[in-house]
PDB file of C-alpha atoms in Angstrom:
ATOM      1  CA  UNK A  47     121.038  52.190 -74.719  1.00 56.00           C
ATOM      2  CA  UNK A  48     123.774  49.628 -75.341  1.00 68.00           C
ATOM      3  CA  UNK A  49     122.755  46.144 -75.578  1.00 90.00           C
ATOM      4  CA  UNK A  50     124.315  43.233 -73.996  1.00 94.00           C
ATOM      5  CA  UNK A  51     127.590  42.608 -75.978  1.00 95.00           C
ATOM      6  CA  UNK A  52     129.582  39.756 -75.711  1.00 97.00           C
ATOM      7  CA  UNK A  53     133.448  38.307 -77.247  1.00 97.00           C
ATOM      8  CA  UNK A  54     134.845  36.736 -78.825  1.00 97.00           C
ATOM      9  CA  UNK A  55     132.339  35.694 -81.763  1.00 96.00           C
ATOM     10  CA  UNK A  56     133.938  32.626 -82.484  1.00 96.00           C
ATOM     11  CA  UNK A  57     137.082  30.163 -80.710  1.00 96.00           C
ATOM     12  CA  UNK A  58     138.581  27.923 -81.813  1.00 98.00           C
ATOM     13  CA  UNK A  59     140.385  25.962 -79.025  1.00 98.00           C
ATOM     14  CA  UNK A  60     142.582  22.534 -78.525  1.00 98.00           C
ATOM     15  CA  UNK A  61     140.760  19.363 -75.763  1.00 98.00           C
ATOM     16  CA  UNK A  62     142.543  20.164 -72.446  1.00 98.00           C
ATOM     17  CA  UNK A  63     143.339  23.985 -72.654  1.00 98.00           C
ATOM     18  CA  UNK A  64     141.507  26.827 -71.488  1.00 98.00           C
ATOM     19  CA  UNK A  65     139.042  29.846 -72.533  1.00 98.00           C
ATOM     20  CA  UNK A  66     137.849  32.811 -71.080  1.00 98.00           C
ATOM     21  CA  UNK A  67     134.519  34.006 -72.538  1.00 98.00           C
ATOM     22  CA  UNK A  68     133.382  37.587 -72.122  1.00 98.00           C
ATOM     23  CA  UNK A  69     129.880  39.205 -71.608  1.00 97.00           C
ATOM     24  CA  UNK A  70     128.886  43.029 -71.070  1.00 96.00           C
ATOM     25  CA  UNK A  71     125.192  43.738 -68.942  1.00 94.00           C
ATOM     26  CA  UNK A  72     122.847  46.047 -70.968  1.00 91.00           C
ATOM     27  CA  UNK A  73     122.757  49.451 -69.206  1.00 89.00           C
ATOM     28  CA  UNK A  74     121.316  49.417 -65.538  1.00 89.00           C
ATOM     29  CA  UNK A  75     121.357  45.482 -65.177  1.00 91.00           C
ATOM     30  CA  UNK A  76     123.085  44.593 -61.792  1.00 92.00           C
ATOM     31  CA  UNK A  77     122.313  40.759 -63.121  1.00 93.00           C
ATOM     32  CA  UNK A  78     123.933  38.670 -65.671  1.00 95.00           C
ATOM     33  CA  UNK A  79     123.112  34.701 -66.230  1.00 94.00           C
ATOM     34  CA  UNK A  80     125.310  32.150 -68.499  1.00 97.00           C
ATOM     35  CA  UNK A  81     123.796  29.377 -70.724  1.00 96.00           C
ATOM     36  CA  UNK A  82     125.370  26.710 -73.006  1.00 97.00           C
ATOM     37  CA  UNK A  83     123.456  25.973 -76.573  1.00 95.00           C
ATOM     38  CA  UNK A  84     124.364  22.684 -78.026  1.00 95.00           C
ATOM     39  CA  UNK A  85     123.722  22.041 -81.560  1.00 92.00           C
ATOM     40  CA  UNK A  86     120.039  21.540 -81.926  1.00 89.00           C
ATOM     41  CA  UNK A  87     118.906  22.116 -78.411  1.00 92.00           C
ATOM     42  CA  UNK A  88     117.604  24.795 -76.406  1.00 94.00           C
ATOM     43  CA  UNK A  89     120.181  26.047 -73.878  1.00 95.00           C
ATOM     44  CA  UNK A  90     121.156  25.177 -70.777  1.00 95.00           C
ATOM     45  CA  UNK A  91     121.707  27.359 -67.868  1.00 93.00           C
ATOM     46  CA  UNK A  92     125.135  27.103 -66.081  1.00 96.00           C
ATOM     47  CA  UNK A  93     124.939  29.614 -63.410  1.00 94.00           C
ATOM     48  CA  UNK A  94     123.948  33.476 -62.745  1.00 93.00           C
ATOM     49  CA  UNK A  95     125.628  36.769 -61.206  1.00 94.00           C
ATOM     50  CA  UNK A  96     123.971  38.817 -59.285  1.00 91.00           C
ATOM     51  CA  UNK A  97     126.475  41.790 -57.663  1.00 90.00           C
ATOM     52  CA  UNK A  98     129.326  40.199 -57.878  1.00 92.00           C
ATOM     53  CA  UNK A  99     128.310  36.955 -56.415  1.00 93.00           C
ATOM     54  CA  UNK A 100     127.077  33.538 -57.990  1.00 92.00           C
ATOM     55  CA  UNK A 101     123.598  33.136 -57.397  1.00 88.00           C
ATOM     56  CA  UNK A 102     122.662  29.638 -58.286  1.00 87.00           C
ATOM     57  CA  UNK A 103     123.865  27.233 -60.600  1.00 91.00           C
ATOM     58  CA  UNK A 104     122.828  24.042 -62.828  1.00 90.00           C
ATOM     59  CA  UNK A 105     124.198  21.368 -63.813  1.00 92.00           C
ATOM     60  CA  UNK A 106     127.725  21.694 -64.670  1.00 96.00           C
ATOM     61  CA  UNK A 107     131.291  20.377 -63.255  1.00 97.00           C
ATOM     62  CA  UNK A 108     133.410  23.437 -61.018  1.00 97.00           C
ATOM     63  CA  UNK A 109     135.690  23.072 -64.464  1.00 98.00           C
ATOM     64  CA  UNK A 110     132.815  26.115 -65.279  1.00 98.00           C
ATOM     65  CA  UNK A 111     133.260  28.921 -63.116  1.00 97.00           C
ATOM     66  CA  UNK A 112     132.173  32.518 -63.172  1.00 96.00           C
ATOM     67  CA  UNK A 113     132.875  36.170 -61.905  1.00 96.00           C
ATOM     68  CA  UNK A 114     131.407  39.327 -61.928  1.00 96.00           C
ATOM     69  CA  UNK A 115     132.794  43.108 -61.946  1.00 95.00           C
ATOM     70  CA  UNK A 116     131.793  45.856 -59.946  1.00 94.00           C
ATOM     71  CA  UNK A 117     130.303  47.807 -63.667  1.00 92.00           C
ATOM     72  CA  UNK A 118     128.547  44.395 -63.837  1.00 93.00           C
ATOM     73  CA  UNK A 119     130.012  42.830 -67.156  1.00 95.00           C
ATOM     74  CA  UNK A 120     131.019  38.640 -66.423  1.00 97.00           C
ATOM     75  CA  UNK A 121     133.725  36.251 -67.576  1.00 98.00           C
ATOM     76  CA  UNK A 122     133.071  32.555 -68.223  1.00 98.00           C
ATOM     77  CA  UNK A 123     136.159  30.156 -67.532  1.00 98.00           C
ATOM     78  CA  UNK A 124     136.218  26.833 -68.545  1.00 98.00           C
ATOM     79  CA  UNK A 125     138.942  24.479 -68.045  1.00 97.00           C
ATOM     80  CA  UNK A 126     140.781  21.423 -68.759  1.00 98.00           C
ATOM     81  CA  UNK A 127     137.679  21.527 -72.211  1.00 98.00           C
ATOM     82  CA  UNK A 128     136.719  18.615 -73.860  1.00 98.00           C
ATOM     83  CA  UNK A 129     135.131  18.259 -77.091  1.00 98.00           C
ATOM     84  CA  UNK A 130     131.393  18.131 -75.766  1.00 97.00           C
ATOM     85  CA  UNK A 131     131.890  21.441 -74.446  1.00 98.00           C
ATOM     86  CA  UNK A 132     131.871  22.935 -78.295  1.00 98.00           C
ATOM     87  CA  UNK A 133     128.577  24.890 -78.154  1.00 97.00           C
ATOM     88  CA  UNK A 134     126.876  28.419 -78.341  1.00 96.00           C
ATOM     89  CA  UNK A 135     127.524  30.344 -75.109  1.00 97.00           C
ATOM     90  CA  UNK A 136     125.064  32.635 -74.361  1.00 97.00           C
ATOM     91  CA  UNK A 137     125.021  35.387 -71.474  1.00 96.00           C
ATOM     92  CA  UNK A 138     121.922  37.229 -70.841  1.00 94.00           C
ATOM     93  CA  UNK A 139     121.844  40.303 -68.259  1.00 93.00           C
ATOM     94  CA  UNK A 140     118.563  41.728 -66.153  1.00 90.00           C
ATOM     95  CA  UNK A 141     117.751  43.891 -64.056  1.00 87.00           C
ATOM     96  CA  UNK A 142     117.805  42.175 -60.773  1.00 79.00           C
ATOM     97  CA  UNK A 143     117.639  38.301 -60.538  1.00 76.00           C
ATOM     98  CA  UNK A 144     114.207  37.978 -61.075  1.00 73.00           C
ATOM     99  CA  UNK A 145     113.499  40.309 -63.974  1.00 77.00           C
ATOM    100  CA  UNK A 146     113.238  39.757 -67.699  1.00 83.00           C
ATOM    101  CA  UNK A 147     116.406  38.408 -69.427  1.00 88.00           C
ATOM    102  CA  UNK A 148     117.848  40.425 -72.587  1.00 91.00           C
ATOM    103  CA  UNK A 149     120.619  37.724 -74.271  1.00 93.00           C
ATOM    104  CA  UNK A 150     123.732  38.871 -76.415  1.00 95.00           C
ATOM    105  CA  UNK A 151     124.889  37.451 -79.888  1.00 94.00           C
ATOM    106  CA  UNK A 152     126.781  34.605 -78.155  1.00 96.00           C
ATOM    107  CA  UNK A 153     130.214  32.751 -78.443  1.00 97.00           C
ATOM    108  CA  UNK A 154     130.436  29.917 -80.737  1.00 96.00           C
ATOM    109  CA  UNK A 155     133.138  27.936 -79.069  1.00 98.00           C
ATOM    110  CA  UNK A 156     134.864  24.846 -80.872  1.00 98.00           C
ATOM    111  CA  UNK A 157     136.663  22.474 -79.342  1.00 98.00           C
ATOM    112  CA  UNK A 158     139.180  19.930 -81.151  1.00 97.00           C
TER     113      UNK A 158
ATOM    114  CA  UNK B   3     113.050  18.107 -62.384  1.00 51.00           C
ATOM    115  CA  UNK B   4     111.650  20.646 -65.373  1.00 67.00           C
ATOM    116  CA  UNK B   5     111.262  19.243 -68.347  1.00 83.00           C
ATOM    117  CA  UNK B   6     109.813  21.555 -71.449  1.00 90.00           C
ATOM    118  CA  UNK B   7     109.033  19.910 -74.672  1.00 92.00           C
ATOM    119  CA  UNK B   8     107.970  21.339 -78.141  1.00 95.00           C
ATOM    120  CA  UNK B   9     107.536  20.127 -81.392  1.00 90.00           C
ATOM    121  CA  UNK B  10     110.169  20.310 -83.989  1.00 92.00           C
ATOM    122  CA  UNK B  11     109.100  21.632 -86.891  1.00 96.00           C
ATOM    123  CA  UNK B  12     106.294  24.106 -88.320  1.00 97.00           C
ATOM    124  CA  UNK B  13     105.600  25.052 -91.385  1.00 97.00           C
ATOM    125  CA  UNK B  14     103.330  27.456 -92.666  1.00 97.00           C
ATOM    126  CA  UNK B  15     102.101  29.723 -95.706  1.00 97.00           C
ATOM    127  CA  UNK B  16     102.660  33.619 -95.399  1.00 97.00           C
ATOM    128  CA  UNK B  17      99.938  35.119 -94.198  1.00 97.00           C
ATOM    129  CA  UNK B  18      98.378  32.388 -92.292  1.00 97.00           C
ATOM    130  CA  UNK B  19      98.569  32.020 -88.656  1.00 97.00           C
ATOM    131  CA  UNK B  20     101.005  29.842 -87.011  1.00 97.00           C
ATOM    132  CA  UNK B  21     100.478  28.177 -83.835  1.00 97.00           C
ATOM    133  CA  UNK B  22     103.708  27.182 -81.763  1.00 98.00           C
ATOM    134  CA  UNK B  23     103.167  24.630 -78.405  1.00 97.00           C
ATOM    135  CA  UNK B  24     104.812  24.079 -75.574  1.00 95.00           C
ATOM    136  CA  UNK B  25     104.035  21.769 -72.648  1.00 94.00           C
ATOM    137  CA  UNK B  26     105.759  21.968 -69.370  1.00 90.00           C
ATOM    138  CA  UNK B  27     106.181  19.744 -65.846  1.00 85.00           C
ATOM    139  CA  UNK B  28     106.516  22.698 -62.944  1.00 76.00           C
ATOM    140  CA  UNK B  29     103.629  23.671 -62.185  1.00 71.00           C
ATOM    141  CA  UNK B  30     105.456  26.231 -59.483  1.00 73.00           C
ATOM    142  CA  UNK B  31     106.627  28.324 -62.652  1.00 69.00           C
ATOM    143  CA  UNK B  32     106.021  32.077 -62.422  1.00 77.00           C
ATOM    144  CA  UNK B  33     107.314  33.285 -65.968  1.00 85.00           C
ATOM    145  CA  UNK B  34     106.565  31.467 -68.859  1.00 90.00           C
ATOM    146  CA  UNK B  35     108.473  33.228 -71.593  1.00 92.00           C
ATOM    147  CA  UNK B  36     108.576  32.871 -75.789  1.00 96.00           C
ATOM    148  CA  UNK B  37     111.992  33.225 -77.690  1.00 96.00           C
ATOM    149  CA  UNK B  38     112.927  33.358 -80.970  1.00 97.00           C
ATOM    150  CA  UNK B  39     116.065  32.576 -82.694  1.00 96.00           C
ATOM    151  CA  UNK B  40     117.104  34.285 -85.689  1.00 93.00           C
ATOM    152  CA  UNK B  41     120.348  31.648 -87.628  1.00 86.00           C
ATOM    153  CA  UNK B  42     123.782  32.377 -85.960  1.00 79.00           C
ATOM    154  CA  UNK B  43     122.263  35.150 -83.357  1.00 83.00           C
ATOM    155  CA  UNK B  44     121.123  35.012 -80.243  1.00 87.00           C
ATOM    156  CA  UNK B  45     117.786  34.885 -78.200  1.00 92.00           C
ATOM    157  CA  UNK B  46     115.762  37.844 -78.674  1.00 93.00           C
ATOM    158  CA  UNK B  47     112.682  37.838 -75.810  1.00 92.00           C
ATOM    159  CA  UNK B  48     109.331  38.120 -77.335  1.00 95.00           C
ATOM    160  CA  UNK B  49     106.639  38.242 -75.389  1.00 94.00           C
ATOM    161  CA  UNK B  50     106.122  36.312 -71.876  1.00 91.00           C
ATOM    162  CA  UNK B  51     103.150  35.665 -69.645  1.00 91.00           C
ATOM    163  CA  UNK B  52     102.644  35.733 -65.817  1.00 87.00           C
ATOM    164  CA  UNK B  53     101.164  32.170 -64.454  1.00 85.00           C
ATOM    165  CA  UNK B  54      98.070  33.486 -63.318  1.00 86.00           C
ATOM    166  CA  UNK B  55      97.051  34.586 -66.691  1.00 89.00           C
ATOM    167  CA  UNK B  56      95.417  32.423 -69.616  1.00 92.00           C
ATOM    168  CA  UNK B  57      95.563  35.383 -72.501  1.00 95.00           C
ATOM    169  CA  UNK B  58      98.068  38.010 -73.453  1.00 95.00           C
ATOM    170  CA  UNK B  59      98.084  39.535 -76.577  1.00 96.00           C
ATOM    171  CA  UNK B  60     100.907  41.446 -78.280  1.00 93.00           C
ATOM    172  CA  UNK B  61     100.094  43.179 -81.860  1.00 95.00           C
ATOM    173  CA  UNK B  62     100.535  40.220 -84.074  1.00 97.00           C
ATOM    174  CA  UNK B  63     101.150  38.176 -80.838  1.00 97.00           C
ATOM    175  CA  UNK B  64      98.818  36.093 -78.447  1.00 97.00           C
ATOM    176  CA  UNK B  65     100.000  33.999 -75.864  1.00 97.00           C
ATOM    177  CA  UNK B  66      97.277  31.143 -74.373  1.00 97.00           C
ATOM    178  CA  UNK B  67      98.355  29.287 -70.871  1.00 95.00           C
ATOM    179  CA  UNK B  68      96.406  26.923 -70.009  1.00 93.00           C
ATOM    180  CA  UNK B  69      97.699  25.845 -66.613  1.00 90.00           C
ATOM    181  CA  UNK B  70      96.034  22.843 -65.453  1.00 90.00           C
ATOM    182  CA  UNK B  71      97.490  20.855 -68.343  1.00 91.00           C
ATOM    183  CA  UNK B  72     100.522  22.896 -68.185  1.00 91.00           C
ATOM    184  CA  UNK B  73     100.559  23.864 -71.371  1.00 94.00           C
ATOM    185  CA  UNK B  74     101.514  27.163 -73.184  1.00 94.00           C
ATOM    186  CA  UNK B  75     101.026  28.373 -77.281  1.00 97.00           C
ATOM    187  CA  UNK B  76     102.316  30.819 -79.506  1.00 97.00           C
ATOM    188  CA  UNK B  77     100.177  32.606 -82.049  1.00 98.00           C
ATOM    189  CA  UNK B  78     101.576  34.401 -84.911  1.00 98.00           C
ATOM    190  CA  UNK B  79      98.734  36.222 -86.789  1.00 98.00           C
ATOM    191  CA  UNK B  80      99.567  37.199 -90.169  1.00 97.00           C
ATOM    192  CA  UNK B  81     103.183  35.393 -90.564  1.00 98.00           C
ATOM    193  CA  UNK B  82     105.504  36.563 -92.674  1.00 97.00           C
ATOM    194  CA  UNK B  83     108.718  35.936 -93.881  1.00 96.00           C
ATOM    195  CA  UNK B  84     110.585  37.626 -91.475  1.00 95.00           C
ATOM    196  CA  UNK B  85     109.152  35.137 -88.895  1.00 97.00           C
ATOM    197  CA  UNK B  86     110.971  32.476 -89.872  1.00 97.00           C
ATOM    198  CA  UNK B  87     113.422  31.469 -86.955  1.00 97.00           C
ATOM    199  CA  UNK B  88     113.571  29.011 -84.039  1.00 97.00           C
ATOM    200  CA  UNK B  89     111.443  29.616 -81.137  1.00 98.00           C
ATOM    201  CA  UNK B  90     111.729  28.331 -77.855  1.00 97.00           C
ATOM    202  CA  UNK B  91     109.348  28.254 -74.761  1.00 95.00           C
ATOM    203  CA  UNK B  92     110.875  28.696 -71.506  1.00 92.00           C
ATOM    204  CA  UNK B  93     109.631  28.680 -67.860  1.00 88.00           C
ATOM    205  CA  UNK B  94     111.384  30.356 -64.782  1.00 83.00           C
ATOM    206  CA  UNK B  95     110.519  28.120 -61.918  1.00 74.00           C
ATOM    207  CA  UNK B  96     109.011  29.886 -58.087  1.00 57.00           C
ATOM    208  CA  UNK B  97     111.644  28.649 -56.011  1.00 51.00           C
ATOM    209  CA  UNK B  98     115.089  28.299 -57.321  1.00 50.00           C
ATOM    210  CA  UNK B  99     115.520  32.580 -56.595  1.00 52.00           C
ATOM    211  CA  UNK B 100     118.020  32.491 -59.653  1.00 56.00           C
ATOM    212  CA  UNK B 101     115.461  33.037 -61.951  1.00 69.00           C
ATOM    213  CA  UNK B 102     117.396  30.506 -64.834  1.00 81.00           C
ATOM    214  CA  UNK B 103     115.475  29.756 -67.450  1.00 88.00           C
ATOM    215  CA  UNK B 104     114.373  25.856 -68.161  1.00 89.00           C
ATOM    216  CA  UNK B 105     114.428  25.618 -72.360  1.00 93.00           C
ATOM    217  CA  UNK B 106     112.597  23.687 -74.646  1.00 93.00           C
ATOM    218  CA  UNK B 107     114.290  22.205 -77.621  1.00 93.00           C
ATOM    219  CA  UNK B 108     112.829  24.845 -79.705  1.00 96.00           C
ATOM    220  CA  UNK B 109     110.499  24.946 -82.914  1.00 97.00           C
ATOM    221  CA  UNK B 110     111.664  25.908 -86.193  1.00 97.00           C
ATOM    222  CA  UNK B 111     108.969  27.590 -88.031  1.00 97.00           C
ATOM    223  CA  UNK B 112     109.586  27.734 -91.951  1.00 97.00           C
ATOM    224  CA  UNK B 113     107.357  30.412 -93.473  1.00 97.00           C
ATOM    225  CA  UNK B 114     106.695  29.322 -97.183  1.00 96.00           C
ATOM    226  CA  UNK B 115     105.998  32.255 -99.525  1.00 92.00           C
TER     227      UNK B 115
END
């Protein structure tokens, strides 16, 4: 059983351009939820997928926006990023919306 | 809104336990989950309890709610080397129906040999 996978490991990217983070569900999870670590904190959930459609969403600007595939693996987009958006992303699938969460490795984005 | 706090820092000797806290504000959480956080990887689920439980234990692993003063511990029997890491406390509130996680800011257990 593949675990959830996501890429790149690490970006490097310039305040004001664009990034496209990618996440792939573990095996038979139809659910897959985003979260932002900043240094020294715990993270922070941005929003979740659940078959294809965004199923709630905290507290960040629309500049953070989401899809989901039909196999069930998710894209992050952020845009127009500014240097307090450097952080660990996380993505963490389950099966269902309410079931356990199972997190990948992560993204460690920079942003200059 | 949901506010989870920990203390920073643990440290311990191997082979003693270690106790890890957590207190939380909603008291309409269902899950109340424990995380820990290897350096550079991501969150790997340990063990979680259902609110209307006080006690679950795991092999090395017991988990005490205590829900009127909304508070939550860790237990590490036996802790080793290995167990040093960040670990975070995290509660999935009843009624949001995203099941997102609420964080703490995490406790990072040094285990001194």
């Amino acid at each position: 059983e593949t675990g959830v996978t996501q890429s790149p490991t690490h970006l490097i990217k310039t305040r004001g351009q664009q990034v496209t983070l990618r996440c792939s569900s573990q095996s038979g999870h139809n659910t897959v939820s985003w979260y932002q670590q900043a240094l020294g904190q715990g993270p922070q959930f941005i929003f979740q997928y659940y078959r294809e459609e965004e199923n709630g969403r905290g507290n960040f600007p629309p500049r953070f926006s989401g899809l989901q595939f039909p196999n069930y693996s998710s894209e992050l987009n952020v845009n127009a990023l500014e240097l307090d958006d450097s952080a660990l992303y996380l993505c963490a699938s389950s099966v269902d919306r309410g079931g356990e969460q199972y997190f990948g490795p992560g993204t460690r984005l920079t942003v200059t | 809104g949901e506010d989870v706090e920990q203390s920073l820092f643990l440290s311990v000797r191997e082979g003693d336990s270690s106790v890890i806290n957590c207190t939380y504000t909603d008291s309409s959480s269902t899950y109340l989950y424990w995380y820990k956080q290897e350096p550079g990887a991501g969150l790997q689920l340990l063990t979680y309890i259902f609110s209307n439980m006080d006690m679950k234990q795991d092999q090395r692993l017991t988990v005490l709610l205590n829900k009127k003063d909304k508070h939550l511990s860790l237990r590490i029997a036996d802790t080793q080397t290995g167990d040093s890491a960040i670990y975070f406390c995290a509660e999935s509130p009843l009624l949001t129906g995203a099941n997102n996680l609420f964080f703490g800011t995490g406790t990072r257990l040094t285990v001194i040999p």
